[in-house]
Structure formats: C-alpha cells, structure tokens
JSON list of C-alpha atoms in Angstrom, two decimals:
[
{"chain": "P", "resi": 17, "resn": "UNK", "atom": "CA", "xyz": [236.24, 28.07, 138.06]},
{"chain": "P", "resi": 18, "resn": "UNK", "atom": "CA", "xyz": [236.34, 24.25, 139.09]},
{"chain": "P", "resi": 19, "resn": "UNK", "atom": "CA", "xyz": [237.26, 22.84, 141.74]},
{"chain": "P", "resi": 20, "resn": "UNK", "atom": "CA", "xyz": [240.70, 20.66, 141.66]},
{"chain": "P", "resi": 21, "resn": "UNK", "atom": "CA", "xyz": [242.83, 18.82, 144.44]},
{"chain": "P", "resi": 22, "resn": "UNK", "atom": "CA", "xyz": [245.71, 20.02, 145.02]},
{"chain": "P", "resi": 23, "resn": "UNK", "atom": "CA", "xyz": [246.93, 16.92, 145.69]},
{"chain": "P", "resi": 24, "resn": "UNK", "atom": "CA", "xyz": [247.12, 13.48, 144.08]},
{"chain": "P", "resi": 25, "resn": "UNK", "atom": "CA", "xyz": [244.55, 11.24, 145.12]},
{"chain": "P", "resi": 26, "resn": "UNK", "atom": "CA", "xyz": [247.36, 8.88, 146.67]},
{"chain": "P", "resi": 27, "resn": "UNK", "atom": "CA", "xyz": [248.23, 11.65, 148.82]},
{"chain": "P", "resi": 28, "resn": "UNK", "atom": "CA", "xyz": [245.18, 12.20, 150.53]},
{"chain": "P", "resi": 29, "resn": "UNK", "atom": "CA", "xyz": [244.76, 11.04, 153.88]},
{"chain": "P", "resi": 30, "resn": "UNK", "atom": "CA", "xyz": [241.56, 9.17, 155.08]},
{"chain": "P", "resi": 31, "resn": "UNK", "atom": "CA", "xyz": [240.21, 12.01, 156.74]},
{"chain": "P", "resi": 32, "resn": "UNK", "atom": "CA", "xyz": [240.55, 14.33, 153.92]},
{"chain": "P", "resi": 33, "resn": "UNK", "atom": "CA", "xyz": [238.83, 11.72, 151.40]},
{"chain": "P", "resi": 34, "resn": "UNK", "atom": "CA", "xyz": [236.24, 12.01, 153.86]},
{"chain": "P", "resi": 35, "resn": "UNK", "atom": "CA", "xyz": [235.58, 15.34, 154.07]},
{"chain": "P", "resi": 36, "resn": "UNK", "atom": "CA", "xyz": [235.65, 15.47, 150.00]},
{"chain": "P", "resi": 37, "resn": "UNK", "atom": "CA", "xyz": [232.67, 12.61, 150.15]},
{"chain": "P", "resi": 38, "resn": "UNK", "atom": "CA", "xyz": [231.10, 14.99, 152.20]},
{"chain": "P", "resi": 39, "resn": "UNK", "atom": "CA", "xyz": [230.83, 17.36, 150.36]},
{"chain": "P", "resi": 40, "resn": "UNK", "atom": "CA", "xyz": [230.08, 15.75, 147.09]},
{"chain": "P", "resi": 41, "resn": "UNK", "atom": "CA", "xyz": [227.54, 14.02, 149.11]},
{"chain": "P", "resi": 42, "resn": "UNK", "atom": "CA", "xyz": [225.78, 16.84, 150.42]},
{"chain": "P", "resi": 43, "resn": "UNK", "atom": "CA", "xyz": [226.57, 19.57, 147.60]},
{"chain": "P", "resi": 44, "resn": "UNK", "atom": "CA", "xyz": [227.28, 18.26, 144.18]},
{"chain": "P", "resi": 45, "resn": "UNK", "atom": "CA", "xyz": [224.32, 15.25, 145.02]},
{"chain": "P", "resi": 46, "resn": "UNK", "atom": "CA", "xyz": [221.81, 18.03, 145.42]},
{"chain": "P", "resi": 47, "resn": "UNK", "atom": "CA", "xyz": [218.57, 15.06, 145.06]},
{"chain": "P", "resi": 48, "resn": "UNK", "atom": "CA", "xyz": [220.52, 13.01, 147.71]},
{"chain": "P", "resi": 49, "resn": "UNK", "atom": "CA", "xyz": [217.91, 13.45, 151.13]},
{"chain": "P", "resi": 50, "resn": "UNK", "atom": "CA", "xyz": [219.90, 11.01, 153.11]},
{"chain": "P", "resi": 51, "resn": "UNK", "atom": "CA", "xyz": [223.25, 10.36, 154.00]},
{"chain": "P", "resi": 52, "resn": "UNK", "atom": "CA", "xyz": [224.68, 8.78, 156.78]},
{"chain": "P", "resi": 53, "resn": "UNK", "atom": "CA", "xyz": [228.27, 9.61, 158.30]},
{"chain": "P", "resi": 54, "resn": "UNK", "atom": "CA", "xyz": [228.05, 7.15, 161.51]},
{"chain": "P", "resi": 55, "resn": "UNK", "atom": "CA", "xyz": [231.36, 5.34, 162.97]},
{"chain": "P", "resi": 56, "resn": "UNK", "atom": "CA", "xyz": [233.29, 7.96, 160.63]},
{"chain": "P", "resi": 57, "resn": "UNK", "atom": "CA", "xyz": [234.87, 9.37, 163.44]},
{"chain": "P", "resi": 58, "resn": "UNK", "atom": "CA", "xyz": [235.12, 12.96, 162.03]},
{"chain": "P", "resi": 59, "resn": "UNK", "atom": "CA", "xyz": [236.50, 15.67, 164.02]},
{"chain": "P", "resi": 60, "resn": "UNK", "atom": "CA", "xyz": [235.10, 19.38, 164.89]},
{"chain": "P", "resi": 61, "resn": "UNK", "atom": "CA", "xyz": [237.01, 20.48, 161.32]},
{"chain": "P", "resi": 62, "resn": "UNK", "atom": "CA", "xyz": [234.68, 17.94, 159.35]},
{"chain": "P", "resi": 63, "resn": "UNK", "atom": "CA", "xyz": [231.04, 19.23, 161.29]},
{"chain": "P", "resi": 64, "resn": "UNK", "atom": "CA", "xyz": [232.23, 22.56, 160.03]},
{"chain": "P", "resi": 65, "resn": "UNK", "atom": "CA", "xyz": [232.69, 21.43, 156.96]},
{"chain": "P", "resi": 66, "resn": "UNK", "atom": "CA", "xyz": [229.33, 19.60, 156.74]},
{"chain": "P", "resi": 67, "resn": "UNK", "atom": "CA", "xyz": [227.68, 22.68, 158.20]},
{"chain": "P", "resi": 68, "resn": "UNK", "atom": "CA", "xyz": [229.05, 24.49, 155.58]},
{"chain": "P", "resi": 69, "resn": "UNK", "atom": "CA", "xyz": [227.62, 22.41, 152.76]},
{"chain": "P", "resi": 70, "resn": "UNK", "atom": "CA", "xyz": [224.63, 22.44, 154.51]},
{"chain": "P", "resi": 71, "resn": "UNK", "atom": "CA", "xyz": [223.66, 25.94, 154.16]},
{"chain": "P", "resi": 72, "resn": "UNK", "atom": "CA", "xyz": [223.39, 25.42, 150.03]},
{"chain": "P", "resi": 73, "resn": "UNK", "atom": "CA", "xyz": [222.00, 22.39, 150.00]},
{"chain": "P", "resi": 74, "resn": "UNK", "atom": "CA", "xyz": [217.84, 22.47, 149.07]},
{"chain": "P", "resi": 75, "resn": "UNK", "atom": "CA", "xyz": [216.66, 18.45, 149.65]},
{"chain": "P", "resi": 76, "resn": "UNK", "atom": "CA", "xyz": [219.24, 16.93, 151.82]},
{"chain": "P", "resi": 77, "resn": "UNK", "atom": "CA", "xyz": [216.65, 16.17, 155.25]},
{"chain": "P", "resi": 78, "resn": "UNK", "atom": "CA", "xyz": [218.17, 13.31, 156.90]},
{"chain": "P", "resi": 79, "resn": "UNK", "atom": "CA", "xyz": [221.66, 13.90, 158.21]},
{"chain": "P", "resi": 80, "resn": "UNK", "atom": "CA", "xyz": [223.39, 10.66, 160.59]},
{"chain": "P", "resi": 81, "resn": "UNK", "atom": "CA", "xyz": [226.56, 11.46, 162.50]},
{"chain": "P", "resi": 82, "resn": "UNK", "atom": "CA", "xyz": [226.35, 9.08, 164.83]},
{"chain": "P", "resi": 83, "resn": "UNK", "atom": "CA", "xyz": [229.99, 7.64, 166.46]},
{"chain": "P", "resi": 84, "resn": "UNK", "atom": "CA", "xyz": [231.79, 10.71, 165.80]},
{"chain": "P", "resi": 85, "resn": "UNK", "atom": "CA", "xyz": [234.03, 13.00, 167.58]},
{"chain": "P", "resi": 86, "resn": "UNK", "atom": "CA", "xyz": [232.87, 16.17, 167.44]},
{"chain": "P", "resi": 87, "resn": "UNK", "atom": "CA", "xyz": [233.15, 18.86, 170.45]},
{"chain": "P", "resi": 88, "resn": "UNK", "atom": "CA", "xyz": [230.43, 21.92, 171.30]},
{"chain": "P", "resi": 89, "resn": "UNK", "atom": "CA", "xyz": [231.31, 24.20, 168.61]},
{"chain": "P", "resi": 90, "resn": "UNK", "atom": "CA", "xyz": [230.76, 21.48, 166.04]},
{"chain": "P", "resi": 91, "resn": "UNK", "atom": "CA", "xyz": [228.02, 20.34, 167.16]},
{"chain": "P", "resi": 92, "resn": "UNK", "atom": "CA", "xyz": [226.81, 24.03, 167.58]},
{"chain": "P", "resi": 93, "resn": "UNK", "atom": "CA", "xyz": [228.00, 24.73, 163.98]},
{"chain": "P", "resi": 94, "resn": "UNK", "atom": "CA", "xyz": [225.89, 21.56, 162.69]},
{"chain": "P", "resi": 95, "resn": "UNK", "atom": "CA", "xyz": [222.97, 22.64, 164.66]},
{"chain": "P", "resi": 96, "resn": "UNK", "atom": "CA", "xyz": [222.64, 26.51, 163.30]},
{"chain": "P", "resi": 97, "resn": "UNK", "atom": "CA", "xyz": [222.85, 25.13, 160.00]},
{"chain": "P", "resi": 98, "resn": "UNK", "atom": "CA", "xyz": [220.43, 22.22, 160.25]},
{"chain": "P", "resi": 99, "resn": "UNK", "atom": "CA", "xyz": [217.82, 25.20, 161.48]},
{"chain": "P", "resi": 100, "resn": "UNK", "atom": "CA", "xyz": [218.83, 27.11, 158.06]},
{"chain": "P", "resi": 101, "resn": "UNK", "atom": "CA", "xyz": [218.26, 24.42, 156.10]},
{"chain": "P", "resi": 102, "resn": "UNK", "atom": "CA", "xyz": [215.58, 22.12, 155.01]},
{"chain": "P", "resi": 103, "resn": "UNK", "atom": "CA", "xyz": [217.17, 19.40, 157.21]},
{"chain": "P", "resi": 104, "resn": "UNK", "atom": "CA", "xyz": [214.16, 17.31, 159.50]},
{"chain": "P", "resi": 105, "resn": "UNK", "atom": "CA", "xyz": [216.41, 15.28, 161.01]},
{"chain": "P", "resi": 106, "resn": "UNK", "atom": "CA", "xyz": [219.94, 15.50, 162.56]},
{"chain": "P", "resi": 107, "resn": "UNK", "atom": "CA", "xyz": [221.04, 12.74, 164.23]},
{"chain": "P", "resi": 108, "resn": "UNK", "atom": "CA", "xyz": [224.33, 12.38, 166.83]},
{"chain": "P", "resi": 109, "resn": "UNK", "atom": "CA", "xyz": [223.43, 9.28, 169.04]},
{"chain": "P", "resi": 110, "resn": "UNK", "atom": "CA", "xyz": [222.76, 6.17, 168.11]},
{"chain": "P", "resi": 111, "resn": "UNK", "atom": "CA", "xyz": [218.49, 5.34, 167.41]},
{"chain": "P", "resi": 112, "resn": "UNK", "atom": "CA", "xyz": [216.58, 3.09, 169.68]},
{"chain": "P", "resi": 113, "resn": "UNK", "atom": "CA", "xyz": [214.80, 0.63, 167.45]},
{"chain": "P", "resi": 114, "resn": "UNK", "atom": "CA", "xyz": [211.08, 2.38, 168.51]},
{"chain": "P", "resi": 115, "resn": "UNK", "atom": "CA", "xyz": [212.80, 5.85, 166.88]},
{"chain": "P", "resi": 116, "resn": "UNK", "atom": "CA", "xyz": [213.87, 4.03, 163.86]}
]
C-alpha cells in the first residue's frame, strides 16, 4: 500500500516537512550518497527517524547533521545504524577546513 499524509500539506509543521524530506531523501532517493541535514535543528524524534531510514538504504555514505539538537539516545540510535549500513561518514560537528 502507499504511503499518504494524513494531513494537508498546509497543515504540516516545519519539523514534520522535515522529517518527510528525510526520508524521501534517504529512502525513496536510493542513488542519493550525500545529504546534508546541518543547522536543521532536528530533535532526538528526527535521528530516530533518520536511523530508521538508514537501515534500508544501500548507497547513501555521507550523512551531515551538523547544528542539531539531538541528545545520547539519538545520537546512539544514528550511530548503530550508520555501523549497519554502508554509511563512511557520519558527521555531528562542524569540519575543520583540513577534514573537508
């Protein structure tokens, strides 16, 4: 079955468009292996999310979430399923130009 909203788009908060680009970032772009979240500032709900969409994802290997707001157990979500998946590169703080 597809997937709908519930709701109209007009309806949706900012954080829940965000969590939809997410996922159709990181699940229905399967080629996509970049994408950058930085200065988002998601919450723990939306690194569980991502986490979540990480584990079916096959080519996604550079993940940014830089300037967020995410707590331990997001971050530990994020982290479990970076090691499942065939992410290289999970980033939280910000790059110093010699990593870039």
């Amino acid at each position: 079955e597809a997937f709908q909203l519930q709701e109209s788009m007009e309806a949706l908060s900012d954080e829940k468009l965000i969590i939809i680009r997410a996922w159709w970032q990181i699940l229905v772009e399967p080629s996509r292996e970049e994408a950058s979240f930085s200065g988002y500032d998601l919450r723990e709900a939306n690194a569980k999310v991502m986490a979540s969409a990480l584990r079916w994802n096959t080519t996604l290997k550079k993940l940014c979430l830089q300037g967020n707001s995410f707590h331990d157990a997001g971050y530990e979500a994020l982290a479990v399923a970076a090691r499942n998946s065939a992410l290289e590169e999970l980033h939280f703080t910000q790059l110093s130009s010699e990593e870039k």
